[in-house]
CSV table of C-alpha atoms in Angstrom, one decimal:
chain,number,residue,atom,x,y,z
A,1,LYS,CA,-8.1,29.9,9.7
A,2,ILE,CA,-7.7,27.0,12.1
A,3,LYS,CA,-5.5,27.6,15.0
A,4,ASN,CA,-3.1,24.9,16.3
A,5,ARG,CA,-4.5,23.1,19.4
A,6,HIS,CA,-1.2,23.2,21.2
A,7,PRO,CA,1.3,26.1,21.0
A,8,ASN,CA,4.0,23.8,22.3
A,9,PRO,CA,6.1,22.3,19.4
A,10,ILE,CA,6.4,19.0,21.2
A,11,TYR,CA,2.6,18.5,20.9
A,12,LYS,CA,2.6,19.6,17.3
A,13,MET,CA,5.2,16.9,16.5
A,14,ALA,CA,3.1,14.3,18.3
A,15,GLU,CA,0.0,15.3,16.3
A,16,SER,CA,1.8,15.2,13.0
A,17,ALA,CA,3.2,11.7,13.9
A,18,GLU,CA,-0.4,10.4,14.3
A,19,GLN,CA,-1.0,10.1,10.5
A,20,ASN,CA,-3.9,7.9,9.4
A,21,LYS,CA,-2.7,4.6,8.0
A,22,VAL,CA,-4.1,1.8,5.9
A,23,THR,CA,-3.1,-1.8,6.0
A,24,PHE,CA,-2.8,-4.1,3.0
A,25,LYS,CA,-2.4,-7.9,2.8
A,26,ILE,CA,-0.7,-8.5,-0.6
A,27,VAL,CA,-0.4,-12.1,-1.8
A,28,LEU,CA,2.2,-13.2,-4.5
A,29,ALA,CA,-0.3,-14.8,-6.9
A,30,SER,CA,2.3,-16.5,-9.1
A,31,ASP,CA,3.5,-18.7,-6.2
A,32,PRO,CA,1.4,-21.8,-5.6
A,33,ASN,CA,2.1,-21.5,-1.8
A,34,LEU,CA,0.5,-18.0,-1.9
A,35,PRO,CA,3.0,-16.2,0.4
A,36,PHE,CA,1.8,-12.8,1.6
A,37,LYS,CA,3.2,-9.6,3.0
A,38,THR,CA,1.2,-7.2,5.3
A,39,ILE,CA,2.2,-3.6,5.1
A,40,SER,CA,0.8,-0.5,6.8
A,41,VAL,CA,1.4,2.9,5.1
A,42,ARG,CA,0.1,6.4,5.4
A,43,GLU,CA,-3.1,7.1,3.5
A,44,ASP,CA,-1.5,9.8,1.5
A,45,ALA,CA,1.5,7.6,0.4
A,46,PRO,CA,1.7,6.9,-3.3
A,47,PHE,CA,0.5,3.4,-4.0
A,48,SER,CA,3.3,2.9,-6.5
A,49,PHE,CA,5.7,2.9,-3.5
A,50,CYS,CA,3.7,0.1,-2.0
A,51,LEU,CA,3.9,-1.9,-5.2
A,52,LYS,CA,7.7,-1.4,-5.4
A,53,PHE,CA,8.3,-2.2,-1.8
A,54,VAL,CA,6.2,-5.5,-1.9
A,55,ALA,CA,7.7,-6.6,-5.2
A,56,GLU,CA,11.2,-6.1,-3.9
A,57,LYS,CA,10.3,-8.1,-0.7
A,58,PHE,CA,9.0,-11.0,-3.0
A,59,LYS,CA,12.2,-10.6,-5.1
A,60,VAL,CA,10.2,-9.9,-8.3
A,61,ASN,CA,10.8,-7.0,-10.7
A,62,PRO,CA,8.5,-4.1,-9.7
A,63,ALA,CA,8.7,-2.6,-13.2
A,64,THR,CA,7.1,-5.7,-14.6
A,65,SER,CA,4.6,-6.4,-11.8
A,66,ALA,CA,1.0,-5.3,-11.2
A,67,ILE,CA,-1.4,-5.3,-8.4
A,68,ILE,CA,-4.9,-6.9,-8.9
A,69,THR,CA,-7.9,-7.4,-6.6
A,70,ASN,CA,-9.0,-10.9,-5.6
A,71,SER,CA,-11.6,-10.7,-8.4
A,72,GLY,CA,-9.0,-9.9,-11.0
A,73,VAL,CA,-9.5,-6.2,-11.5
A,74,GLY,CA,-6.2,-4.3,-12.1
A,75,VAL,CA,-5.3,-1.5,-9.6
A,76,ASN,CA,-3.9,1.7,-10.9
A,77,ALA,CA,-0.7,2.4,-8.9
A,78,GLU,CA,-0.8,6.1,-9.7
A,79,GLN,CA,-3.1,7.0,-6.8
A,80,THR,CA,-2.8,7.2,-3.0
A,81,ALA,CA,-2.8,4.2,-0.8
A,82,GLY,CA,-6.0,5.6,0.9
A,83,ASN,CA,-7.8,5.7,-2.4
A,84,VAL,CA,-6.8,2.1,-3.3
A,85,PHE,CA,-8.0,1.0,0.2
A,86,LEU,CA,-11.3,2.7,-0.2
A,87,LYS,CA,-11.9,1.4,-3.8
A,88,HIS,CA,-10.5,-2.1,-3.6
A,89,GLY,CA,-10.1,-3.1,0.1
A,90,SER,CA,-7.2,-4.4,2.0
A,91,GLU,CA,-6.6,-7.8,0.3
A,92,LEU,CA,-4.7,-7.6,-3.0
A,93,LYS,CA,-2.5,-9.7,-5.2
A,94,LEU,CA,0.9,-9.0,-6.7
A,95,ILE,CA,1.2,-10.6,-10.2
A,96,PRO,CA,4.4,-10.4,-12.3
A,97,ARG,CA,3.2,-9.1,-15.7
A,98,ASP,CA,4.7,-12.1,-17.5
A,99,LYS,CA,2.1,-14.2,-15.7
A,100,VAL,CA,-0.9,-12.0,-16.7
A,101,GLY,CA,-3.7,-14.1,-18.2
A,102,HIS,CA,-2.6,-17.3,-16.4
A,103,PHE,CA,-5.2,-16.9,-13.6
């Protein structure tokens, strides 16, 4: 069993606040101007939340959107942000599903 490094609750709160984060640059692929959003999320955050957040920021329907890599490989949103970062890197594209096949 691992003991807490600091018995003081203030130190415990500070340690738990220092979660590992990953940063993504997500480009809206359907717009010719290629606008992007940069987000930083905890590694253990569900990537589906990242997809929903970015889609809403771009004012596209998250239910009919997908994330792809720069090489066109689809990203499964049912995994953690940390796994997506490790498998696909930090630069991704958001594509509304009605535009799939147009790139």
